[in-house]
Amino acid sequence: MAGNKKKNIKPKSLDKPTESPPGEEASYFTTSDMANNAPGSPMLQGNFEGPPTKDPSSSYLSGSDPEISGDGTEVIKSDGYLEPHREYFGQRFAHFKRWVRDIELSEGGIDKFSRGYESYGLHVTAEGVRYREWAPGAKEASLVGDFNNWDVAANPMTRNDFGVWETVVANTADGQPGIPHGSHIKVTFVTGSGERVYRLPAWSRYVTQDLTKSPIYEAVFYNPPQRYTFKNKRVVPEADLCIYEAHIGISSPEGRVATFKEFTQNMLPMIKDLGYNAVQLMAVMEHAYYASFGYQVTSFFAPSSRYGEPDDLRELIDTAHGLGIAVFLDVVHSHACNNVEDGLNQFDGTDHCYFHEGGRGRHELWNSRLFNYGHHEVTRFLLSNLRYWIEEFGFDGFRFDGVTSMMYKHHGIAYGFSGHYDEYFTGNTDEEAVVYLMLANYMCHKLYPGFVTIAEDVSGMPALCRSVSEGGVGFDYRLTMSVPDMWIKMLKETRDEDWDMVQIAHQLTNRRYQERAITYCESHDQALVGDKTLAFWLMDKEMYTHMSDMSPLTPIVDRGLALHKMIRLVTCGLGGEGYLTFEGNEFGHPEWLDFPREGNGSSFHYARR
């Protein structure tokens, strides 16, 4: 598990020229806002309900929803070079429409389908704690834990025709849940080969790790007597986004893992004072290896316990909303950690429960598993995961990581995109993954108007940021990943007097027409160990000796400070419809990021800001 995962596969970045119009601010409300319309009324947990999909007049019925009434070729009108690929766009859109139709017929609509977190996993009911899990390859299943002394015979599970297992742990004699809050739990399966295996529930909402005993996570039943109640209404993400990308754990000058509460108290007021209107949180979804930067997810529904409890994250987001700051989540649906005991790998004893089997289900450079986006239950799991983070925590947007890896069968490994359209619309493209992204964007925007989705894509995929109704993939923004590469290349290879301002302006405005972009000079990628921040490229070792008022201002520091400001100014002005910076880089933090690992003596010295 390499923390610097993107560095391994980064192909040549390509963006198309455009005059991208400014983004239009969308109204942002939920159906419960309309029902409970009192000004200033508190937004309470769990009141973000979607429209009634069983209503014959519902816009979710495939025959009446304008989102899917076309043929998916509208994007060709503004880009004639897409005309030879009209058939591809039509087939892809038809594939998407079949998904929406099948979900409507089998599940009652995408709203209900994407609420799997309300029925799967552990839930307190009047009868007891109900537990449901999809594990089609298992022959037997039982829920075990502290509550039943890990007795595999105490709470056996029954299976339906679709491979879903279920059991109810009865309440105690005094009416309390049969599983106490804080209990350690696991699900145990007997596999097709007769082996008994133990797994963490796939829909676990809280898992903990005690490194003094083992690096393996333990699932914890999270049912505190008092739950956090949201006090502030959710905010409308602004059309002109200014995003502060942050990692909770490094948000402290001390050599340790910082917490949600510390971020709430110390970082949010600073982010507000700096003028940012959105914060993008990395490494929130639970990941076994801290040095993976959050990109080796083991428990998709659990906020990382390194930083505190789930209610601490709710408080963080609620406080941000009170300050008028939107909160975005870095979502990792491009792959999953290879771990077996505390991950999804070989969950039911087979190689292909949540993932493709064989080579297609493995990322050879990331040493991780690749989802089977064409499977009904896998799609339920992933869409429900998105809904869960919105409904339960109040996130206002998603930044989808590793979109390039998802969209292409070669995953972008050792592949340089030239910009020829055949690279995007032939056998290279993984249509199942692209259609999943269309479903995810369709769902987010349909159920939560004004919700923001951002794609991390280095390929320049045409129509990635056009609406699903037009035949696009549906993202609101793409990251201009070629811009930081340009600045670093210039600083490394070009003398100041040889800077080509025409080329700089061209590169900063070189993006696709009608597709919005988030630009940046440097993100977490440029801060990782092995690279340098822009400030360090500009001033190098003199940052340690000549940055004080007590020392003389040297030409190197004078030049560095000036260019550090000008690079940000011109990038923000020309580079896109939104701007992003990684924490610490706004003031020119000199150090790279290096998380504690065996190679550095498990040191936190470079894992702090």
Coordinates of C-alpha atoms in Angstrom, one line a residue:
M1 CA 0.0 0.0 0.0
A2 CA 1.8 3.1 -1.2
G3 CA 0.7 6.4 0.1
N4 CA 1.9 8.1 -3.1
K5 CA -0.4 6.1 -5.3
K6 CA -1.1 8.7 -8.0
K7 CA 2.6 9.3 -8.7
N8 CA 2.9 5.7 -9.9
I9 CA 0.4 5.9 -12.8
K10 CA 0.2 9.6 -13.7
P11 CA -0.2 9.7 -17.5
K12 CA 0.3 12.8 -19.5
S13 CA -2.4 15.3 -18.7
L14 CA -4.4 16.8 -21.4
D15 CA -7.2 19.5 -21.3
K16 CA -9.0 20.9 -24.2
P17 CA -9.2 24.6 -25.1
T18 CA -12.4 26.4 -24.2
E19 CA -14.1 29.6 -23.1
S20 CA -15.8 28.2 -20.1
P21 CA -18.7 30.3 -18.9
P22 CA -18.9 31.1 -15.2
G23 CA -20.9 28.5 -13.2
E24 CA -24.4 29.3 -12.3
E25 CA -25.4 29.1 -8.7
A26 CA -28.0 26.4 -8.2
S27 CA -30.7 26.4 -5.6
Y28 CA -29.8 24.0 -2.9
F29 CA -32.6 22.4 -0.8
T30 CA -33.9 19.1 0.2
T31 CA -37.5 17.9 0.2
S32 CA -37.6 18.3 4.0
D33 CA -36.6 21.9 3.5
M34 CA -39.8 22.4 1.5
A35 CA -41.8 20.5 4.1
N36 CA -40.3 22.3 7.1
N37 CA -39.9 25.8 5.7
A38 CA -39.6 27.8 8.8
P39 CA -36.7 30.3 8.5
G40 CA -33.9 29.5 10.8
S41 CA -35.3 26.1 11.7
P42 CA -32.5 23.6 12.7
M43 CA -31.5 20.9 10.2
L44 CA -31.8 17.7 12.1
Q45 CA -30.1 14.4 11.4
G46 CA -31.9 12.1 9.0
N47 CA -34.5 14.5 7.6
F48 CA -33.1 14.7 4.0
E49 CA -35.8 12.6 2.4
G50 CA -36.1 12.1 -1.4
P51 CA -39.3 12.3 -3.5
P52 CA -41.9 9.6 -3.3
T53 CA -40.7 7.2 -6.1
K54 CA -43.9 5.1 -5.9
D55 CA -46.0 8.1 -6.8
P56 CA -47.2 7.7 -10.5
S57 CA -46.4 11.4 -11.1
S58 CA -42.8 11.0 -9.7
S59 CA -40.1 12.3 -12.0
Y60 CA -38.1 9.2 -11.1
L61 CA -40.3 7.0 -13.4
S62 CA -38.1 6.5 -16.5
G63 CA -40.8 7.6 -18.9
S64 CA -41.2 11.1 -17.5
D65 CA -37.9 12.1 -16.1
P66 CA -36.4 14.8 -18.4
E67 CA -32.9 13.7 -17.3
I68 CA -33.3 10.5 -19.3
S69 CA -35.7 11.4 -22.0
G70 CA -33.1 12.1 -24.6
D71 CA -30.7 9.9 -26.5
G72 CA -27.4 11.1 -24.9
T73 CA -26.1 12.8 -28.0
E74 CA -26.8 16.4 -27.0
V75 CA -23.1 17.0 -26.2
I76 CA -22.2 16.6 -29.9
K77 CA -24.0 19.9 -30.7
S78 CA -21.2 21.9 -29.0
D79 CA -18.3 19.7 -30.2
G80 CA -18.6 18.5 -33.8
Y81 CA -15.5 16.3 -33.4
L82 CA -17.6 14.0 -31.3
E83 CA -19.9 13.2 -34.3
P84 CA -18.0 10.0 -35.3
H85 CA -18.7 8.7 -31.8
R86 CA -22.5 9.4 -31.9
E87 CA -23.2 5.7 -31.7
Y88 CA -21.0 5.3 -28.6
F89 CA -22.8 8.1 -26.8
G90 CA -26.2 6.6 -27.7
Q91 CA -25.2 3.2 -26.5
R92 CA -23.7 4.5 -23.2
F93 CA -26.8 6.6 -22.5
A94 CA -29.0 3.6 -23.2
H95 CA -26.9 1.6 -20.8
F96 CA -27.5 4.3 -18.2
K97 CA -31.3 4.3 -18.9
R98 CA -31.5 0.6 -18.4
W99 CA -29.9 0.9 -15.0
V100 CA -32.4 3.6 -14.0
R101 CA -35.3 1.6 -15.4
D102 CA -34.2 -1.7 -13.7
I103 CA -33.7 0.1 -10.4
E104 CA -37.2 1.6 -10.7
L105 CA -38.8 -1.7 -11.4
S106 CA -36.9 -3.9 -8.9
E107 CA -36.3 -1.4 -6.1
G108 CA -38.9 1.3 -6.4
G109 CA -36.5 4.0 -7.6
I110 CA -33.0 5.3 -7.1
D111 CA -33.9 7.1 -4.0
K112 CA -35.0 3.9 -2.2
F113 CA -32.2 1.9 -3.8
S114 CA -29.5 4.2 -2.5
R115 CA -30.8 4.0 1.1
G116 CA -29.2 0.6 1.6
Y117 CA -27.5 1.8 4.8
E118 CA -30.9 2.0 6.4
S119 CA -31.5 -1.7 6.0
Y120 CA -28.0 -3.3 5.7
G121 CA -25.6 -3.5 8.6
L122 CA -26.8 -3.2 12.3
H123 CA -29.9 -1.3 13.3
V124 CA -31.7 -0.9 16.5
T125 CA -35.4 -1.9 16.2
A126 CA -38.3 -2.5 18.6
E127 CA -37.6 -6.2 18.5
G128 CA -33.9 -6.0 18.9
V129 CA -30.7 -5.3 16.9
R130 CA -31.3 -6.4 13.3
Y131 CA -28.2 -7.3 11.2
R132 CA -28.3 -7.8 7.4
E133 CA -25.4 -8.6 5.1
W134 CA -24.9 -9.6 1.5
A135 CA -22.6 -12.5 1.2
P136 CA -23.7 -14.8 -1.7
G137 CA -20.7 -17.1 -1.5
A138 CA -21.2 -18.1 2.1
K139 CA -22.8 -21.3 3.2
E140 CA -23.4 -20.4 6.8
A141 CA -23.3 -17.1 8.7
S142 CA -23.5 -15.9 12.3
L143 CA -23.1 -12.7 14.2
V144 CA -20.6 -12.9 17.0
G145 CA -19.1 -10.5 19.5
D146 CA -18.7 -9.5 23.1
F147 CA -22.5 -9.6 23.6
N148 CA -22.7 -13.4 23.0
N149 CA -19.2 -14.4 24.1
W150 CA -18.2 -15.0 20.4
D151 CA -20.5 -18.1 20.3
V152 CA -21.0 -18.9 16.6
A153 CA -24.2 -20.9 17.5
A154 CA -25.8 -18.0 19.5
N155 CA -27.0 -15.8 16.7
P156 CA -27.1 -17.8 13.4
M157 CA -28.3 -15.9 10.3
T158 CA -30.8 -17.0 7.6
R159 CA -30.3 -16.4 3.9
N160 CA -32.7 -15.3 1.2
D161 CA -32.6 -16.2 -2.5
F162 CA -30.4 -13.2 -3.3
G163 CA -27.5 -14.1 -0.9
V164 CA -28.6 -11.7 1.8
W165 CA -28.2 -12.9 5.4
E166 CA -30.2 -11.7 8.4
T167 CA -30.5 -12.1 12.1
V168 CA -32.1 -10.2 15.0
V169 CA -30.4 -10.0 18.4
A170 CA -33.3 -9.8 20.9
N171 CA -33.6 -7.0 23.4
T172 CA -32.6 -7.7 27.0
A173 CA -35.3 -8.4 29.7
D174 CA -35.3 -4.7 30.6
G175 CA -35.9 -3.6 27.0
Q176 CA -32.3 -2.5 26.2
P177 CA -30.6 -3.4 22.9
G178 CA -29.2 -6.9 22.9
I179 CA -25.8 -5.5 21.8
P180 CA -24.5 -2.8 24.2
H181 CA -22.9 0.3 22.8
G182 CA -19.2 -0.1 22.3
S183 CA -19.4 -3.9 21.9
H184 CA -16.8 -5.5 19.5
I185 CA -18.5 -7.5 16.8
K186 CA -17.7 -9.6 13.7
V187 CA -19.6 -11.7 11.2
T188 CA -18.4 -15.2 10.7
F189 CA -19.0 -17.3 7.5
V190 CA -18.6 -20.8 6.5
T191 CA -17.2 -20.6 3.0
G192 CA -17.9 -22.9 0.0
S193 CA -14.8 -24.8 0.9
G194 CA -16.0 -25.4 4.4
E195 CA -13.6 -23.0 6.1
R196 CA -14.8 -20.7 8.8
V197 CA -13.7 -17.1 8.4
Y198 CA -14.3 -13.9 10.4
R199 CA -14.9 -10.5 8.9
L200 CA -15.9 -7.0 9.9
P201 CA -19.4 -6.1 8.8
A202 CA -19.2 -4.5 5.4
W203 CA -21.5 -1.7 6.5
S204 CA -19.7 -1.0 9.8
R205 CA -20.1 2.6 10.9
Y206 CA -17.3 2.6 13.5
V207 CA -14.1 0.6 13.6
T208 CA -11.1 1.0 15.9
Q209 CA -7.5 0.1 15.8
D210 CA -5.1 -0.6 18.7
L211 CA -1.6 -0.6 17.2
T212 CA -0.1 -1.8 20.6
K213 CA -1.9 -5.1 20.0
S214 CA -2.5 -5.5 16.2
P215 CA -2.8 -3.4 13.1
I216 CA -6.1 -5.2 12.3
Y217 CA -9.3 -3.1 12.9
E218 CA -12.1 -4.2 15.2
A219 CA -15.7 -3.4 14.4
V220 CA -17.5 -1.5 17.2
F221 CA -21.3 -1.3 17.7
Y222 CA -21.9 2.5 17.8
N223 CA -25.1 3.4 19.6
P224 CA -24.4 6.2 22.0
P225 CA -27.2 7.2 24.4
Q226 CA -26.9 10.8 23.2
R227 CA -26.5 11.5 19.5
Y228 CA -25.3 14.8 18.1
T229 CA -28.1 17.1 16.8
F230 CA -27.4 19.4 14.0
K231 CA -27.9 23.1 14.8
N232 CA -27.2 24.8 11.5
K233 CA -28.8 24.6 8.1
R234 CA -26.7 23.3 5.3
V235 CA -25.1 25.8 3.0
V236 CA -25.3 26.4 -0.7
P237 CA -21.9 25.8 -2.2
E238 CA -21.0 29.0 -4.0
A239 CA -20.6 29.3 -7.7
D240 CA -17.1 30.7 -7.3
L241 CA -15.6 28.0 -5.2
C242 CA -12.5 28.6 -3.1
I243 CA -11.6 25.2 -1.6
Y244 CA -9.2 24.5 1.3
E245 CA -8.1 20.9 0.9
A246 CA -7.2 19.5 4.3
H247 CA -6.2 16.3 6.1
I248 CA -7.6 16.1 9.7
G249 CA -4.6 14.1 11.1
I250 CA -1.9 16.5 10.1
S251 CA -3.7 19.6 11.2
S252 CA -1.6 20.2 14.2
P253 CA 2.0 21.4 14.8
E254 CA 2.5 18.5 17.2
G255 CA 3.9 15.2 16.2
R256 CA 0.7 13.1 16.5
V257 CA -2.6 12.5 14.9
A258 CA -4.9 15.5 15.2
T259 CA -8.7 15.1 15.9
F260 CA -12.0 16.2 14.5
K261 CA -12.6 18.3 17.5
E262 CA -9.2 20.1 17.2
F263 CA -9.9 20.8 13.5
T264 CA -13.3 22.2 14.5
Q265 CA -11.9 24.5 17.1
N266 CA -8.6 25.5 15.5
M267 CA -8.8 25.1 11.7
L268 CA -12.3 26.2 10.8
P269 CA -12.1 29.7 12.1
M270 CA -8.8 30.2 10.3
I271 CA -10.2 28.8 7.0
K272 CA -13.1 31.2 7.4
D273 CA -10.8 34.2 8.0
L274 CA -8.7 33.3 5.0
G275 CA -11.7 33.7 2.8
Y276 CA -12.3 30.1 1.7
N277 CA -15.9 29.1 1.2
A278 CA -15.4 25.3 1.1
V279 CA -13.2 22.7 2.8
Q280 CA -12.4 19.4 1.2
L281 CA -11.6 16.7 3.7
M282 CA -9.2 13.9 2.8
A283 CA -8.7 10.5 4.5
V284 CA -12.1 10.5 6.3
M285 CA -13.3 7.0 5.1
E286 CA -11.5 4.5 7.4
H287 CA -8.2 3.2 6.1
A288 CA -5.9 0.6 7.6
Y289 CA -2.6 2.3 6.7
Y290 CA -2.2 5.9 7.8
A291 CA 0.6 6.5 5.3
S292 CA -1.8 5.7 2.4
F293 CA -3.2 9.2 2.7
G294 CA -6.6 7.7 3.0
Y295 CA -6.6 6.0 -0.3
Q296 CA -6.6 2.4 0.9
V297 CA -10.1 2.3 2.3
T298 CA -11.2 -0.7 4.5
S299 CA -14.5 0.4 5.9
F300 CA -16.5 2.7 3.6
F301 CA -19.2 3.7 6.0
A302 CA -16.9 4.5 9.0
P303 CA -15.3 7.9 9.6
S304 CA -11.7 7.2 10.6
S305 CA -11.5 6.6 14.4
R306 CA -8.0 8.0 14.4
Y307 CA -9.6 11.4 14.6
G308 CA -12.4 10.7 17.0
E309 CA -16.0 9.4 17.0
P310 CA -18.6 9.8 14.2
D311 CA -20.4 12.4 16.2
D312 CA -17.2 14.5 16.3
L313 CA -17.3 14.6 12.5
R314 CA -21.0 15.6 12.6
E315 CA -20.1 18.5 14.9
L316 CA -17.2 19.6 12.6
I317 CA -19.5 19.7 9.5
D318 CA -22.3 21.4 11.4
T319 CA -19.9 24.1 12.7
A320 CA -18.5 24.7 9.2
H321 CA -22.1 25.2 8.0
G322 CA -22.6 27.7 10.8
L323 CA -19.6 29.6 9.4
G324 CA -21.0 29.5 5.9
I325 CA -18.4 26.9 4.7
A326 CA -19.4 24.0 2.5
V327 CA -17.8 20.7 3.3
F328 CA -16.7 18.2 0.6
L329 CA -15.6 14.6 1.1
D330 CA -12.8 12.9 -0.8
V331 CA -14.6 9.8 -2.0
V332 CA -12.6 6.7 -2.9
H333 CA -14.7 4.4 -5.1
S334 CA -12.0 3.7 -7.6
H335 CA -10.6 0.8 -5.6
A336 CA -10.5 -0.8 -2.1
C337 CA -7.8 -2.0 0.2
N338 CA -6.5 -5.5 -0.4
N339 CA -7.0 -6.4 3.3
V340 CA -9.0 -9.5 4.0
E341 CA -9.6 -9.6 7.8
D342 CA -10.7 -5.9 8.1
G343 CA -11.6 -5.1 4.5
L344 CA -13.9 -6.2 1.7
N345 CA -11.4 -8.5 0.0
Q346 CA -12.7 -12.1 -0.1
F347 CA -15.5 -11.0 2.1
D348 CA -17.6 -14.1 1.7
G349 CA -14.7 -16.4 1.0
T350 CA -14.8 -15.8 -2.7
D351 CA -12.6 -13.7 -4.9
H352 CA -15.5 -11.9 -6.5
C353 CA -18.0 -10.7 -3.9
Y354 CA -17.7 -6.9 -4.3
F355 CA -15.0 -7.1 -7.0
H356 CA -14.2 -8.5 -10.4
E357 CA -12.5 -11.8 -10.0
G358 CA -9.0 -12.5 -11.5
G359 CA -6.8 -9.9 -13.0
R360 CA -9.6 -7.5 -13.8
G361 CA -10.4 -7.2 -10.1
R362 CA -6.8 -6.1 -9.1
H363 CA -4.9 -2.9 -9.6
E364 CA -1.3 -4.1 -10.1
L365 CA 0.4 -0.9 -9.0
W366 CA -1.9 0.0 -6.0
N367 CA -2.1 -3.6 -4.7
S368 CA -5.8 -3.1 -4.3
R369 CA -9.1 -4.5 -5.4
L370 CA -11.3 -3.1 -8.2
F371 CA -15.1 -3.0 -7.8
N372 CA -17.5 -4.8 -10.2
Y373 CA -19.5 -1.7 -11.1
G374 CA -21.9 -3.8 -13.3
H375 CA -23.3 -5.8 -10.4
H376 CA -26.6 -4.8 -8.8
E377 CA -25.6 -5.2 -5.2
V378 CA -22.2 -3.6 -5.6
T379 CA -23.9 -0.6 -7.1
R380 CA -26.4 -0.5 -4.2
F381 CA -23.4 -0.6 -1.8
L382 CA -21.6 2.3 -3.6
L383 CA -24.6 4.6 -4.2
S384 CA -25.8 4.0 -0.6
N385 CA -22.3 4.9 0.6
L386 CA -22.7 8.3 -1.1
R387 CA -26.1 8.8 0.3
Y388 CA -24.9 7.8 3.8
W389 CA -22.2 10.5 3.9
I390 CA -24.8 13.1 2.7
E391 CA -27.7 12.1 4.9
E392 CA -25.9 11.1 8.1
F393 CA -23.2 13.8 8.1
G394 CA -24.3 16.6 5.8
F395 CA -21.6 16.7 3.2
D396 CA -22.2 19.3 0.5
G397 CA -20.1 17.8 -2.3
F398 CA -17.7 15.0 -3.3
R399 CA -14.3 14.9 -4.9
F400 CA -14.1 11.6 -6.6
D401 CA -10.6 10.2 -6.5
G402 CA -9.0 8.1 -9.2
V403 CA -11.6 8.7 -11.9
T404 CA -9.0 8.0 -14.6
S405 CA -8.3 4.6 -13.2
M406 CA -12.0 3.9 -13.1
M407 CA -12.9 5.0 -16.6
Y408 CA -10.3 3.0 -18.5
K409 CA -9.5 -0.7 -18.6
H410 CA -5.8 0.2 -18.6
H411 CA -6.4 2.4 -15.5
G412 CA -4.0 5.0 -17.0
I413 CA -1.0 2.9 -16.2
A414 CA 1.9 3.9 -18.5
Y415 CA -0.6 5.5 -20.9
G416 CA 0.0 8.9 -22.3
F417 CA -3.2 10.6 -23.6
S418 CA -2.6 12.4 -26.8
G419 CA -6.1 13.9 -27.0
H420 CA -7.3 11.8 -30.0
Y421 CA -10.9 11.0 -29.4
D422 CA -10.5 7.3 -30.2
E423 CA -8.6 7.0 -26.9
Y424 CA -11.8 7.8 -25.0
F425 CA -14.6 6.1 -27.0
T426 CA -13.2 2.7 -28.0
G427 CA -12.4 -0.5 -26.3
N428 CA -10.1 1.3 -23.8
T429 CA -13.1 2.7 -21.9
D430 CA -14.7 0.7 -19.0
E431 CA -18.3 1.5 -19.8
E432 CA -19.6 -0.2 -16.6
A433 CA -17.5 2.2 -14.5
V434 CA -18.5 5.3 -16.6
V435 CA -22.2 4.4 -16.2
Y436 CA -21.7 4.0 -12.5
L437 CA -20.3 7.5 -12.4
M438 CA -23.3 8.7 -14.4
L439 CA -25.6 7.1 -11.9
A440 CA -23.8 8.6 -9.0
N441 CA -23.9 12.1 -10.4
Y442 CA -27.5 11.7 -11.5
M443 CA -28.5 10.6 -8.0
C444 CA -26.5 13.4 -6.2
H445 CA -27.9 16.1 -8.4
K446 CA -31.4 14.8 -8.6
L447 CA -31.9 14.3 -4.9
Y448 CA -29.8 17.3 -3.8
P449 CA -29.9 20.2 -6.2
G450 CA -26.8 22.3 -5.9
F451 CA -24.7 19.4 -4.7
V452 CA -21.1 19.6 -6.1
T453 CA -19.2 16.7 -7.7
I454 CA -15.5 17.1 -8.7
A455 CA -13.6 14.6 -10.8
E456 CA -9.9 13.8 -10.4
D457 CA -9.1 12.9 -14.0
V458 CA -5.9 13.4 -15.9
S459 CA -7.1 12.0 -19.3
G460 CA -9.2 15.0 -20.5
M461 CA -12.2 12.8 -21.1
P462 CA -14.6 14.8 -23.3
A463 CA -18.1 15.5 -21.7
L464 CA -16.9 14.4 -18.3
C465 CA -18.4 17.6 -16.9
R466 CA -21.5 17.9 -19.0
S467 CA -24.8 16.9 -17.5
V468 CA -26.1 13.4 -17.7
S469 CA -29.1 14.6 -19.5
E470 CA -26.9 15.8 -22.4
G471 CA -25.0 12.5 -22.5
G472 CA -22.1 13.6 -20.3
V473 CA -20.8 11.8 -17.2
G474 CA -22.4 14.5 -15.0
F475 CA -19.6 16.0 -12.9
D476 CA -19.7 19.7 -12.0
Y477 CA -16.0 20.3 -12.2
R478 CA -12.7 18.5 -13.1
L479 CA -9.4 19.3 -11.5
T480 CA -6.8 21.0 -13.8
M481 CA -4.1 18.5 -13.0
S482 CA -1.8 19.8 -15.7
V483 CA -1.4 23.3 -14.2
P484 CA 0.8 22.4 -11.1
D485 CA 2.9 20.2 -13.5
M486 CA 3.4 23.3 -15.6
W487 CA 4.6 25.4 -12.7
I488 CA 7.0 22.8 -11.3
K489 CA 8.4 22.1 -14.8
M490 CA 9.0 25.8 -15.3
L491 CA 10.7 26.3 -12.0
K492 CA 12.9 23.3 -12.5
E493 CA 13.9 23.9 -16.1
T494 CA 13.3 27.5 -17.2
R495 CA 15.1 30.8 -16.3
D496 CA 12.9 33.6 -15.2
E497 CA 13.7 35.7 -18.2
D498 CA 12.7 32.9 -20.5
W499 CA 9.2 32.4 -19.2
D500 CA 6.8 32.5 -22.1
M501 CA 3.7 34.4 -20.9
V502 CA 1.7 33.4 -24.0
Q503 CA 2.3 29.8 -23.2
I504 CA 1.4 30.3 -19.5
A505 CA -1.8 32.0 -20.4
H506 CA -2.6 29.3 -23.0
Q507 CA -2.0 26.4 -20.5
L508 CA -4.1 28.1 -17.8
T509 CA -7.1 28.6 -20.2
N510 CA -6.7 25.3 -22.0
R511 CA -9.8 23.5 -20.9
R512 CA -12.9 22.2 -22.6
Y513 CA -15.8 24.4 -23.7
Q514 CA -18.8 24.3 -21.3
E515 CA -16.9 22.1 -18.8
R516 CA -16.0 23.8 -15.5
A517 CA -12.7 23.3 -13.7
I518 CA -11.1 23.7 -10.3
T519 CA -7.6 25.0 -10.7
Y520 CA -4.7 24.9 -8.3
C521 CA -1.0 25.6 -8.1
E522 CA -0.4 22.7 -5.8
S523 CA -2.5 20.1 -3.9
H524 CA -1.6 17.2 -1.6
D525 CA 0.1 15.5 -4.6
Q526 CA 2.8 18.1 -4.8
A527 CA 3.4 18.0 -1.0
L528 CA 4.1 14.3 -0.7
V529 CA 7.5 13.0 0.2
G530 CA 9.8 13.0 -2.8
D531 CA 8.4 16.2 -4.2
K532 CA 8.7 19.9 -3.2
T533 CA 6.2 22.6 -2.5
L534 CA 6.3 25.6 -4.7
A535 CA 7.8 27.7 -1.9
F536 CA 10.7 25.2 -1.6
W537 CA 11.3 25.1 -5.3
L538 CA 11.5 28.9 -5.2
M539 CA 13.6 29.4 -2.1
D540 CA 15.0 26.1 -1.1
K541 CA 17.3 26.0 2.0
E542 CA 17.1 29.8 2.4
M543 CA 13.6 29.3 3.8
Y544 CA 15.3 28.0 7.0
T545 CA 17.9 30.8 7.3
H546 CA 16.6 34.0 5.8
M547 CA 12.8 34.2 6.4
S548 CA 13.1 36.2 9.6
D549 CA 13.0 39.9 10.1
M550 CA 16.1 39.4 12.1
S551 CA 18.0 38.3 8.9
P552 CA 18.8 40.2 5.7
L553 CA 16.3 39.8 2.8
T554 CA 18.3 37.9 0.1
P555 CA 17.5 38.1 -3.6
I556 CA 16.4 34.4 -3.5
V557 CA 13.9 35.0 -0.8
D558 CA 12.7 38.3 -2.4
R559 CA 12.2 36.6 -5.7
G560 CA 10.5 33.6 -4.1
L561 CA 8.0 35.6 -2.1
A562 CA 7.1 37.7 -5.2
L563 CA 6.7 34.7 -7.5
H564 CA 4.8 32.7 -4.9
K565 CA 2.2 35.4 -4.8
M566 CA 2.1 36.0 -8.6
I567 CA 1.8 32.3 -9.5
R568 CA -1.3 32.1 -7.2
L569 CA -2.8 35.3 -8.6
V570 CA -2.5 34.3 -12.3
T571 CA -3.6 30.7 -11.6
C572 CA -6.7 31.8 -9.7
G573 CA -7.5 34.5 -12.3
L574 CA -7.2 32.4 -15.4
G575 CA -7.0 28.7 -14.5
G576 CA -10.6 27.8 -13.9
E577 CA -14.0 28.5 -12.4
G578 CA -12.9 27.5 -8.9
Y579 CA -9.6 27.5 -6.9
L580 CA -8.1 25.0 -4.5
T581 CA -5.1 24.9 -2.2
F582 CA -3.7 22.3 0.1
E583 CA -3.4 23.2 3.8
G584 CA -0.1 25.0 4.6
N585 CA 0.6 25.8 1.0
E586 CA -1.4 29.0 1.2
F587 CA 1.5 30.5 3.2
G588 CA 4.3 28.5 1.5
H589 CA 4.9 25.7 3.9
P590 CA 8.4 24.5 3.1
E591 CA 8.2 20.8 4.1
W592 CA 6.9 17.8 2.2
L593 CA 4.5 15.3 3.8
D594 CA 5.9 12.0 5.0
F595 CA 3.6 9.9 7.2
P596 CA 4.9 7.7 10.0
R597 CA 6.1 4.4 8.5
E598 CA 8.8 1.8 8.9
G599 CA 11.2 3.7 6.5
N600 CA 11.3 6.9 8.7
G601 CA 11.2 5.3 12.1
S602 CA 7.4 5.9 12.4
S603 CA 8.1 9.6 12.8
F604 CA 5.4 12.2 12.8
H605 CA 7.9 15.0 12.2
Y606 CA 6.8 15.6 8.6
A607 CA 3.2 14.5 9.1
R608 CA 2.0 17.8 10.6
R609 CA 1.2 21.3 9.5

